[in-house]
C-alpha positions as a Markdown table, in Angstrom:
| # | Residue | x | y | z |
|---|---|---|---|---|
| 1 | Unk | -31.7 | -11.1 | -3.3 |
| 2 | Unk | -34.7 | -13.2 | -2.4 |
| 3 | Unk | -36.3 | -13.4 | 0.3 |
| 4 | Unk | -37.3 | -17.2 | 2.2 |
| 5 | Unk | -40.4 | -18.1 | 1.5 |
| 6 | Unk | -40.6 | -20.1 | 5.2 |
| 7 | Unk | -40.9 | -16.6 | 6.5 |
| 8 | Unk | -43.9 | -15.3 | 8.6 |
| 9 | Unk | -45.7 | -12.7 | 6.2 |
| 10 | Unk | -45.1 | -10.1 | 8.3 |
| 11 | Unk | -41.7 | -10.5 | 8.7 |
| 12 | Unk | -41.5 | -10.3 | 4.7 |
| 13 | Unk | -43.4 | -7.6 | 4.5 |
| 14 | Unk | -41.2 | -5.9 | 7.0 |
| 15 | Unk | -38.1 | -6.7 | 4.7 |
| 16 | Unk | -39.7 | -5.0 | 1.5 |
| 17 | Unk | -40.2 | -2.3 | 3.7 |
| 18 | Unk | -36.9 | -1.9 | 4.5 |
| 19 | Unk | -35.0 | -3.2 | 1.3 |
| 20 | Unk | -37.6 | 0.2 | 0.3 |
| 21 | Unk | -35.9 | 2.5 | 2.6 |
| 22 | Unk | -32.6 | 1.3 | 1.3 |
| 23 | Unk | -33.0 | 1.6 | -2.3 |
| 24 | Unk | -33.8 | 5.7 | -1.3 |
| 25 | Unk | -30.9 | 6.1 | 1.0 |
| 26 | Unk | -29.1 | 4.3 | -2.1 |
| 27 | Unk | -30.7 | 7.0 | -4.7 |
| 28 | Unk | -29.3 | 10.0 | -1.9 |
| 29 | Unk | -26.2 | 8.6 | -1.7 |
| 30 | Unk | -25.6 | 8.6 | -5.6 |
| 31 | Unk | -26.9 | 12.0 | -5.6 |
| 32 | Unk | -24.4 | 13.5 | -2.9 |
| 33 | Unk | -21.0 | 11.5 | -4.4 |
| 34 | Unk | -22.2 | 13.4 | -7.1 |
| 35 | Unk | -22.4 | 16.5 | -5.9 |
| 36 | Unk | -18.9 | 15.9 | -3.9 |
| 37 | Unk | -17.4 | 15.0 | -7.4 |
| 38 | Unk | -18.3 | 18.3 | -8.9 |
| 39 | Unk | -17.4 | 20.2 | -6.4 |
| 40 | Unk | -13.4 | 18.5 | -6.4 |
| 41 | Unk | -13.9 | 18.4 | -10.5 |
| 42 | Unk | -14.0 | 22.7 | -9.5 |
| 43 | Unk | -11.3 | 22.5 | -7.2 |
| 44 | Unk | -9.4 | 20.8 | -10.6 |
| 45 | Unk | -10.8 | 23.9 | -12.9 |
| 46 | Unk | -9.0 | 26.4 | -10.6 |
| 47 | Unk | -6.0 | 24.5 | -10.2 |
| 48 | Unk | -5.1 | 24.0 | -13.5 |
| 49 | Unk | -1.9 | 23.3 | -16.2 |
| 50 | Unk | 0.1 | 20.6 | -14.9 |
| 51 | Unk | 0.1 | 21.0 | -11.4 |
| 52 | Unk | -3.6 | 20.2 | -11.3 |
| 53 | Unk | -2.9 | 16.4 | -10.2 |
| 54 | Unk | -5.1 | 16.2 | -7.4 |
| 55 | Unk | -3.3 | 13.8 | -5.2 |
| 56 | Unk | -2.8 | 15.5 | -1.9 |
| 57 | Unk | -1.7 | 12.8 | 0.9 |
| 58 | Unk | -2.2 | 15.5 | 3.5 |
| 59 | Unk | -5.5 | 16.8 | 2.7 |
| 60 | Unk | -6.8 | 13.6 | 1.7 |
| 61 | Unk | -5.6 | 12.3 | 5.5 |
| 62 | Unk | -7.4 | 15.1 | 7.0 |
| 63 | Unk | -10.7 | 14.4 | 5.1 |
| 64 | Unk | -10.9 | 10.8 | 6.1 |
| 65 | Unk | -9.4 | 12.2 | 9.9 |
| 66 | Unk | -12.6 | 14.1 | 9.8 |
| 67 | Unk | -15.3 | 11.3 | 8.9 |
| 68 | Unk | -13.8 | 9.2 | 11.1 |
| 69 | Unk | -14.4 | 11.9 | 14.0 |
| 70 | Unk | -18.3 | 11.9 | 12.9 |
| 71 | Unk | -18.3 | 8.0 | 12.3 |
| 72 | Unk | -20.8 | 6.6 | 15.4 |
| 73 | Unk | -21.2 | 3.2 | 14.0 |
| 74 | Unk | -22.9 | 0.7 | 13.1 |
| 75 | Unk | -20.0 | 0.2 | 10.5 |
| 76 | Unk | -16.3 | 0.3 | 12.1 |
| 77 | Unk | -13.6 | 3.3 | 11.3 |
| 78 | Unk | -11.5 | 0.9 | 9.2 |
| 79 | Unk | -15.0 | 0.1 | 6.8 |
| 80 | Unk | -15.8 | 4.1 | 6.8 |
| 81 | Unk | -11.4 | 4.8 | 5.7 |
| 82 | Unk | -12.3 | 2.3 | 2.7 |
| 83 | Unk | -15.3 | 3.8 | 1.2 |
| 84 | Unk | -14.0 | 6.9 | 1.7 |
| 85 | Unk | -10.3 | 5.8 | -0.4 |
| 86 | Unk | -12.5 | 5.0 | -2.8 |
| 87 | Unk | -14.8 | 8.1 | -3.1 |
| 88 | Unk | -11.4 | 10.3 | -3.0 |
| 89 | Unk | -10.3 | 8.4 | -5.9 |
| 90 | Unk | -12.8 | 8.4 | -8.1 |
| 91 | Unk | -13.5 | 12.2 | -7.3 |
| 92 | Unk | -9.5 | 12.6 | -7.7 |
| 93 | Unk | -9.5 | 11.1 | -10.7 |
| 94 | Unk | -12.2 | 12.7 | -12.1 |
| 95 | Unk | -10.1 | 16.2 | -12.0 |
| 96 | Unk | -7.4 | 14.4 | -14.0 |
| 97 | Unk | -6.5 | 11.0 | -14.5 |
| 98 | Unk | -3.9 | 9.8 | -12.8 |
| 99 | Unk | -0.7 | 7.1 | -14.3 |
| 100 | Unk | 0.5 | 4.7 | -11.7 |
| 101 | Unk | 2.7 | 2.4 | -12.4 |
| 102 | Unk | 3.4 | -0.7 | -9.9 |
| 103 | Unk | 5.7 | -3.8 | -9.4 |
| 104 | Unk | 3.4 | -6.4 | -11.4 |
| 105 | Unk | 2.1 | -8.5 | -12.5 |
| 106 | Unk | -1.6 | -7.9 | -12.0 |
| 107 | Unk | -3.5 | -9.3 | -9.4 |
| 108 | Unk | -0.5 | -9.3 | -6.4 |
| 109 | Unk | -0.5 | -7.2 | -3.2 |
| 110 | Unk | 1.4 | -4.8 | -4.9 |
| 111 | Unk | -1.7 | -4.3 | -7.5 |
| 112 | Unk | -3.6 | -4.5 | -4.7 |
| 113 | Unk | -1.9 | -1.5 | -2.4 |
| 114 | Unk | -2.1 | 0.3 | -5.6 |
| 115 | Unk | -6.0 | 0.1 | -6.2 |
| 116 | Unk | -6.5 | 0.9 | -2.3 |
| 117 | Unk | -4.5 | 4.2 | -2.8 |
| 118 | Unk | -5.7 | 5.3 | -6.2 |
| 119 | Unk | -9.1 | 3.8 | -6.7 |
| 120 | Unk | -10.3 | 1.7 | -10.0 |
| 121 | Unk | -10.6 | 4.4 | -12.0 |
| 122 | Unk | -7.0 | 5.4 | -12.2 |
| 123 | Unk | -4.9 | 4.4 | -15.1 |
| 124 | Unk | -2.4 | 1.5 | -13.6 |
| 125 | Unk | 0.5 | -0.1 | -15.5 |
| 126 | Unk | 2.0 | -3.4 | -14.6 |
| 127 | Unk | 6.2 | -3.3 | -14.7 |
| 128 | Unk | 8.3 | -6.0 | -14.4 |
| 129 | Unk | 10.6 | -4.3 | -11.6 |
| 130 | Unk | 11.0 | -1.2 | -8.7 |
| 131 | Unk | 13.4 | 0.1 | -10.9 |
| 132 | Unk | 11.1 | 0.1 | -13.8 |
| 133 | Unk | 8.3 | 1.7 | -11.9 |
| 134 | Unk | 10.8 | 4.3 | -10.8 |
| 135 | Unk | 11.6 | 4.7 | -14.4 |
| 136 | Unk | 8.4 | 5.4 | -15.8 |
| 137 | Unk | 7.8 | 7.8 | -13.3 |
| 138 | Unk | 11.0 | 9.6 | -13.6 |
| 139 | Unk | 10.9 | 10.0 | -17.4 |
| 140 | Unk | 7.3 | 11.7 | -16.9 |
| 141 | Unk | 5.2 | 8.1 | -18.3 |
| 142 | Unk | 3.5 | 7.7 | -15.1 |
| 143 | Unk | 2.8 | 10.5 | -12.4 |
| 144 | Unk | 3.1 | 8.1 | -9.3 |
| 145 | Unk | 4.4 | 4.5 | -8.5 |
| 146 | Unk | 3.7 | 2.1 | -5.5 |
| 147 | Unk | 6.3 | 0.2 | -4.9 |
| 148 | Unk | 6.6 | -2.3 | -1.3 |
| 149 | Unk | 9.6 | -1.0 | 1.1 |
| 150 | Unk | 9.0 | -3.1 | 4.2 |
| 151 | Unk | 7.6 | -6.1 | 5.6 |
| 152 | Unk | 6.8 | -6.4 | 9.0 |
| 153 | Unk | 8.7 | -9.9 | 9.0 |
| 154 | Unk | 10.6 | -10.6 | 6.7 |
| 155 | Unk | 12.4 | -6.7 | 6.6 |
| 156 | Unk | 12.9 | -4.4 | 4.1 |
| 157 | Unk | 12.7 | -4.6 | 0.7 |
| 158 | Unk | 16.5 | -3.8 | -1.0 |
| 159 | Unk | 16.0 | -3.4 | -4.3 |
| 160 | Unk | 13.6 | -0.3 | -3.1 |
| 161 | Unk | 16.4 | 1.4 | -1.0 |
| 162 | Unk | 18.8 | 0.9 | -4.0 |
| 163 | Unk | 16.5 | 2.8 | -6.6 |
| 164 | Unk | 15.3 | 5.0 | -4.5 |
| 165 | Unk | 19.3 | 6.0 | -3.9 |
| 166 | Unk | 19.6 | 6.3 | -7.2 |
| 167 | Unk | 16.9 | 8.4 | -8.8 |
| 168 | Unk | 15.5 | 11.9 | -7.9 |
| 169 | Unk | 12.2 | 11.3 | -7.1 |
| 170 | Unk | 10.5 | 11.7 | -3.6 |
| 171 | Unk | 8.2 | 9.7 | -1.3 |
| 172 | Unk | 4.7 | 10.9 | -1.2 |
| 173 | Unk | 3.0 | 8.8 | 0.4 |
| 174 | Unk | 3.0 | 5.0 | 2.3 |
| 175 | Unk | 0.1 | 2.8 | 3.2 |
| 176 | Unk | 0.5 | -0.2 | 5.8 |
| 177 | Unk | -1.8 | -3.1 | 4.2 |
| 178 | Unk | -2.3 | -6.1 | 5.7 |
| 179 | Unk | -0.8 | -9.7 | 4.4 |
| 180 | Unk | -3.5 | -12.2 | 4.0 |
| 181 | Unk | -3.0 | -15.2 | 2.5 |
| 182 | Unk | -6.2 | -17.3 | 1.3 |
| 183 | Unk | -6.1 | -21.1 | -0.8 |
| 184 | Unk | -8.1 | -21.6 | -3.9 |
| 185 | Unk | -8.7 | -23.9 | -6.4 |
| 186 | Unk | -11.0 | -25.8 | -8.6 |
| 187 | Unk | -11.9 | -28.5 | -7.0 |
| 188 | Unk | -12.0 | -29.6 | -2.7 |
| 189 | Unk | -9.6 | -29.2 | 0.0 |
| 190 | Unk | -9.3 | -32.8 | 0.6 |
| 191 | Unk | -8.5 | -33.2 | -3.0 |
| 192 | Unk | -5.3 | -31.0 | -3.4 |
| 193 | Unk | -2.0 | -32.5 | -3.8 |
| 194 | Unk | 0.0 | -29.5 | -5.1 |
| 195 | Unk | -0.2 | -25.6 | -3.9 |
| 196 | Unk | 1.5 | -23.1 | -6.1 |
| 197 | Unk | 2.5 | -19.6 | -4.7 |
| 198 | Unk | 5.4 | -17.4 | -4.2 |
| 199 | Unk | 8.1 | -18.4 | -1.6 |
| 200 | Unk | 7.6 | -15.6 | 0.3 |
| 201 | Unk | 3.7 | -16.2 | 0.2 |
| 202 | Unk | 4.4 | -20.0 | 1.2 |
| 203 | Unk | 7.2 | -19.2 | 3.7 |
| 204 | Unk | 4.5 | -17.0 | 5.6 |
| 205 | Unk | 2.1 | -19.9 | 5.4 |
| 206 | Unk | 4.3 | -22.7 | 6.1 |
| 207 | Unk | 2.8 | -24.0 | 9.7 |
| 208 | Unk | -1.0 | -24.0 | 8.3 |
| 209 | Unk | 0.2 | -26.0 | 5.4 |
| 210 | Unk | 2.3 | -28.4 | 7.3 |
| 211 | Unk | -1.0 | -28.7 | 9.7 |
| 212 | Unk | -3.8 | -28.6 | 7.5 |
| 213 | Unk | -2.2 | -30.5 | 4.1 |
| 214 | Unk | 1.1 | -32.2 | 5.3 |
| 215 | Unk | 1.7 | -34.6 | 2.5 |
| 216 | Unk | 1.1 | -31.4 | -0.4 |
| 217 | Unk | 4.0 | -30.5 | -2.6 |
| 218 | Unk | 4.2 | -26.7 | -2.3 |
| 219 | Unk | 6.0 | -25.2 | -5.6 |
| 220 | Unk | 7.2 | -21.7 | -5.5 |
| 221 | Unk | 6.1 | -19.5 | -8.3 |
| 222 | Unk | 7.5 | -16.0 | -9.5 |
| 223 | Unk | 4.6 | -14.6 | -8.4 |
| 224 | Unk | 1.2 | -14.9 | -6.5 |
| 225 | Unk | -0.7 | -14.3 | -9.5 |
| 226 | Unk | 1.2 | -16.8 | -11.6 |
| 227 | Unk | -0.1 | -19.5 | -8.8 |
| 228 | Unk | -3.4 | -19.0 | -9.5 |
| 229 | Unk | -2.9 | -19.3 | -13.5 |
| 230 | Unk | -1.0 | -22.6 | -12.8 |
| 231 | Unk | -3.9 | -23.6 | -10.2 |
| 232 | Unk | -6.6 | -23.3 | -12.8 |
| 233 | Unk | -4.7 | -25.4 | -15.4 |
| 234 | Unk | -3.6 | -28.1 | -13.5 |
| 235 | Unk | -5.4 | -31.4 | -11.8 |
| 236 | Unk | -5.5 | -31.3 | -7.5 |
| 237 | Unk | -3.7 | -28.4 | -7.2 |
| 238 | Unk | -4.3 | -25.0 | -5.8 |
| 239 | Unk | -2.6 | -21.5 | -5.1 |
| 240 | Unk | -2.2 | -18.9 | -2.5 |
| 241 | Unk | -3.1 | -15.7 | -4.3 |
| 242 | Unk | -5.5 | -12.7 | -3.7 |
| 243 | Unk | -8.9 | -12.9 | -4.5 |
| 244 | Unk | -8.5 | -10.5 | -7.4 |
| 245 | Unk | -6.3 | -13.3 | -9.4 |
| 246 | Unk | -8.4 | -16.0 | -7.9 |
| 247 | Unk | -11.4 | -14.3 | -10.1 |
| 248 | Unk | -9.4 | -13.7 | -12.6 |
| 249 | Unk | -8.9 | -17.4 | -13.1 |
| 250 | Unk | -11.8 | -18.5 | -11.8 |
| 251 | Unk | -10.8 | -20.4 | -8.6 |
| 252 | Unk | -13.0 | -21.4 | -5.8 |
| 253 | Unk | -12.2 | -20.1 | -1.9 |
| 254 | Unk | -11.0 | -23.4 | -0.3 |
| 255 | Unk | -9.8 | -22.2 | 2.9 |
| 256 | Unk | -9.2 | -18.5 | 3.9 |
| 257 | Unk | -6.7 | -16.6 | 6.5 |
| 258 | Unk | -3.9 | -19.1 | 6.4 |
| 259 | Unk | -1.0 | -16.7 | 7.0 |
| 260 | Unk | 1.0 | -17.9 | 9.9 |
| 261 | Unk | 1.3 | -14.6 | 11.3 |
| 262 | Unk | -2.1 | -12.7 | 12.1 |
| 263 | Unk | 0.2 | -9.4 | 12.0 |
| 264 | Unk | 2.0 | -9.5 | 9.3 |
| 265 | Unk | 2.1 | -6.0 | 7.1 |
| 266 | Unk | 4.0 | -5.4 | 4.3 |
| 267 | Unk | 4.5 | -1.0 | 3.5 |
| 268 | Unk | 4.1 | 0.4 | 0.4 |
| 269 | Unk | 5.6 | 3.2 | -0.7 |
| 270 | Unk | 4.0 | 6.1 | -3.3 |
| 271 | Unk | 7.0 | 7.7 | -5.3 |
| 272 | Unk | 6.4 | 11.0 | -7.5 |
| 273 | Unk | 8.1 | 14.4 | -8.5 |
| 274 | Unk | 6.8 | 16.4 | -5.5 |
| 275 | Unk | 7.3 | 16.8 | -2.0 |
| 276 | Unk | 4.3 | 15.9 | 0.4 |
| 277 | Unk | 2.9 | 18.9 | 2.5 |
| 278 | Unk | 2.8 | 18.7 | 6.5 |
| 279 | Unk | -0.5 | 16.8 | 7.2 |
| 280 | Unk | 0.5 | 16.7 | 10.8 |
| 281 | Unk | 1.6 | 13.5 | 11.6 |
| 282 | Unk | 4.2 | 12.7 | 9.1 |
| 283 | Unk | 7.7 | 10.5 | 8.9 |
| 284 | Unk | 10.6 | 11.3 | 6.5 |
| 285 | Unk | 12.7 | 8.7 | 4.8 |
| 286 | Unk | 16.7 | 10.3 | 4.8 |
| 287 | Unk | 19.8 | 8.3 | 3.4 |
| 288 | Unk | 23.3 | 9.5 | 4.1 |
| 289 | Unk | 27.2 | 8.4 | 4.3 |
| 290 | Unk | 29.7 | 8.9 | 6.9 |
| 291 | Unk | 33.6 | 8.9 | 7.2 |
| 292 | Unk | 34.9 | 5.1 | 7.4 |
| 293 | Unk | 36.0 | 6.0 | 11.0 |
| 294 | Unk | 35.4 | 4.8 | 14.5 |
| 295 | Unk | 31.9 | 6.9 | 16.1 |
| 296 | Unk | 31.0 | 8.6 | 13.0 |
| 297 | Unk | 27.6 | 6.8 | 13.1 |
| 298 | Unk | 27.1 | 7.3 | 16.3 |
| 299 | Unk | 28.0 | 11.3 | 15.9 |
| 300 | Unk | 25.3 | 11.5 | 13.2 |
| 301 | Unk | 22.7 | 9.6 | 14.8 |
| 302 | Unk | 23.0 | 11.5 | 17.9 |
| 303 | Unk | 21.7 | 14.9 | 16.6 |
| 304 | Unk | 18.5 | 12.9 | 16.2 |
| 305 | Unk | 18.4 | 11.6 | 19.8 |
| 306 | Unk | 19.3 | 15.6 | 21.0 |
| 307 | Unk | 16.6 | 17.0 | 19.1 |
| 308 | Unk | 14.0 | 14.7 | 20.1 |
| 309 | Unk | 13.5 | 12.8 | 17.3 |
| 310 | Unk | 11.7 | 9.1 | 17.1 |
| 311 | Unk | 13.4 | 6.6 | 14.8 |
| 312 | Unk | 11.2 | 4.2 | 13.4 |
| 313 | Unk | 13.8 | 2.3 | 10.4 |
| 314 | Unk | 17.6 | 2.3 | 10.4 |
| 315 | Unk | 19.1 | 0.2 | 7.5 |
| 316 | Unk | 22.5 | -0.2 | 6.0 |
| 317 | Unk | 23.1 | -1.1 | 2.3 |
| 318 | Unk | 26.6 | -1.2 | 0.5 |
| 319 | Unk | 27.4 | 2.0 | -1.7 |
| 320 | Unk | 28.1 | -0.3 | -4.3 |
| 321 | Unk | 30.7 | 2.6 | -5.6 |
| 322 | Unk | 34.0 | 1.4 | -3.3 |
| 323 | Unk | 34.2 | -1.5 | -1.2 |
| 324 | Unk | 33.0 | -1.7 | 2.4 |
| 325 | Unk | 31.8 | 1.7 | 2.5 |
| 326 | Unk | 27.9 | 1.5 | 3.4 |
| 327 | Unk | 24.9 | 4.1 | 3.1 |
| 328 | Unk | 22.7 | 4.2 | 6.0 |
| 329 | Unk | 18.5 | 4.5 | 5.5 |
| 330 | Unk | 16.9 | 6.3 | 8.4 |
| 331 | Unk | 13.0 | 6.8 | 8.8 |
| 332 | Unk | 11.9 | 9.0 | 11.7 |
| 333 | Unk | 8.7 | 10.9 | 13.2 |
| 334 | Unk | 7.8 | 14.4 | 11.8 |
| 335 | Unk | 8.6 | 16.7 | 8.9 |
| 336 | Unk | 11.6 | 18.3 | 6.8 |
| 337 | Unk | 8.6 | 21.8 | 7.4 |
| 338 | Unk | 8.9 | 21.3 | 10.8 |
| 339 | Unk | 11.5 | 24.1 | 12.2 |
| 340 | Unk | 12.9 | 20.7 | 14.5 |
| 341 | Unk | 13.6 | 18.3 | 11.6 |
| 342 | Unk | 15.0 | 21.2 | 10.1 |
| 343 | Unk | 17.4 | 22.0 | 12.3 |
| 344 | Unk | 18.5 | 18.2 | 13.0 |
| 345 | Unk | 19.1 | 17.8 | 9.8 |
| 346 | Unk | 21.1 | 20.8 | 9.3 |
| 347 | Unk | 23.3 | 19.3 | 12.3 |
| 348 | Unk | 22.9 | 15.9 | 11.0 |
| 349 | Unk | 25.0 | 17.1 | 7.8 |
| 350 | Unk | 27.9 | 18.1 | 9.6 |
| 351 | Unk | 28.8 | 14.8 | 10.4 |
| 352 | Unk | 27.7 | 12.9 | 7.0 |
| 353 | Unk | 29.7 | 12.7 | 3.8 |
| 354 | Unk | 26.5 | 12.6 | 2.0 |
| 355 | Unk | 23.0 | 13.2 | 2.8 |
| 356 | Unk | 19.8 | 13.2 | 1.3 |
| 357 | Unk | 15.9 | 13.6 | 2.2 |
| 358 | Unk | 14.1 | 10.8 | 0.2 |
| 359 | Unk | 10.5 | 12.7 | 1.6 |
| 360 | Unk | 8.6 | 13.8 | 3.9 |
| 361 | Unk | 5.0 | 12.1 | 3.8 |
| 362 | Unk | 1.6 | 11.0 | 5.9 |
| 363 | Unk | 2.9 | 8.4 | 8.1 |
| 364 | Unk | 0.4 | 5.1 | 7.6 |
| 365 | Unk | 0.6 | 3.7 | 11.4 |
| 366 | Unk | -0.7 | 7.4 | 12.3 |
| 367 | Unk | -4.1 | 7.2 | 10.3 |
């Protein structure tokens, strides 16, 4: 980086000075990620075997729980929770490389939610569905998926409540990430008579469209990613993507934040063999059955309510295995560890046909 020539001297020599200190605090910094990585890669060495996959949702919590603590600024908690995702990644990864597999294609939130969780250097593979990603993971070809399970407005995601019901894998882990929506293309805003992106993407950006470009055609893609490739081969047009498929294709940043909706999150789930351990602020996912009779949802959600427990999802999904007979998905506050949940649940049963603990897991709203 240059610096302006228009400058007072002094002022320039001030900034070599200081770009100076940074390239030392730069050379300490490489040093001590350094150090940090051989002391996890010796964590890994006494682990061992199989079990040596060093993804621990709890510990990894109370690691960034505790930098946060120390954090005094200048650089906000949610800048320090980033580089520090990161550094537990690459570190984690360095033990053993870790499979995940994700709902694809590259370059869409979904790829995105699964570099935030498990860093650039893990080994990620694109499949074409959940249940695929549940798949690979079950039969041992990846050791975790991310998969999305809820939008804050447009609800949950089905086909994830499905597979999960029918496979035998748990929840590990969830992040909450943030939905933003950003326009590029090749050439100018003024210019753009077509914007290619998936419905769901252009349905959360419909008002700023309808404002901003009211005589564009919008055409709805199979997915954000495909946008962009359509963007960058076709005259006046443009997508709403994420800036990872906008470089990929080359696309300029025409006009960014564009969702409708400055609150919209979608959550992602992380699915693998094991069981999360109490990190202290956790939520389990449940799904159960009850008897086709009058109260005998009520009964079952009730032991919840006596015991003190905080709902935070409630979602019915057809059996598909005899008509009008439903399964119910429940996500509430705390852990199956937790002698409370324990006993609820053990209550809970007597009223369900059927009842299952998808995980317990590091709840994202609580980090």
């Amino acid at each position: 980086m240059s610096t302006p020539k228009s400058l007072p001297e002094d002022a320039r020599a001030r900034i070599a000075e200081l770009r100076v200190a940074i390239d030392q605090v730069d050379e300490e910094l490489v040093t001590l990620i350094s150090r940090r990585a051989e002391l996890a890669r010796g964590i890994g060495a006494l682990k061992g075997g199989p079990e040596g996959i060093a993804f621990v949702p709890a510990r990894e919590r109370a690691v960034i729980n505790h930098a946060l603590s120390v954090n005094r600024g200048p650089l906000p908690n949610d800048a320090i929770r980033g580089i520090f995702l990161q550094v537990i990644a690459s570190c984690r990864n360095l033990e053993q490389p870790v499979t995940v597999a994700y709902l694809g294609p590259e370059f869409t939130f979904s790829h995105h939610a699964a570099l935030l969780r498990f860093g650039e250097t893990a080994i990620l593979s694109a499949a074409d569905s959940v249940g695929e990603v549940i798949d690979l993971v079950e039969h041992g070809k990846a050791h975790y998926g991310v998969v999305p399970i809820e939008n804050s407005t447009e609800g949950v995601v089905r086909e994830t409540l499905d597979a999960l019901y029918r496979c035998s894998l748990n929840i590990a882990d969830e992040m909450s990430v943030p939905v933003r929506h950003s326009l590029y293309g090749e050439g100018a805003l003024d210019e753009v008579t077509t914007v290619y992106s998936h419905p769901q993407a252009l349905a959360q950006c419909r008002n700023w469209l309808a404002r901003t470009l009211p005589r564009v055609q919008t055409q709805p893609t199979s997915s954000t990613a495909r946008a962009a490739e359509l963007a960058s081969t076709t005259s006046n047009a443009a997508a709403i993507c994420q800036a990872l498929a906008a470089e990929r294709y080359s696309l300029n940043l025409l006009a960014d934040r564009i969702e409708d909706s400055p609150y919209n999150r979608t959550r992602f789930c992380v699915v693998g063999q094991a069981m999360s351990q109490p990190s202290g602020g956790d939520k389990t996912s449940i799904v159960f059955s009850v008897k086709h009779q009058a109260g005998a949802l009520i009964h079952a959600l009730a032991v919840l309510e006596q015991h003190g427990i905080n709902l935070t999802l409630i979602e019915s999904r057809p059996t598909k295995e005899m008509p009008w007979q439903y399964l119910f998905y429940v996500d509430f506050q705390g852990h199956v560890h937790d002698p409370k949940i324990t006993a609820a649940l053990d209550a809970m049963r007597e009223h369900c046909l059927f009842l299952r603990v998808f995980g317990s897991y590091p709840e994202a709203d609580a980090r």
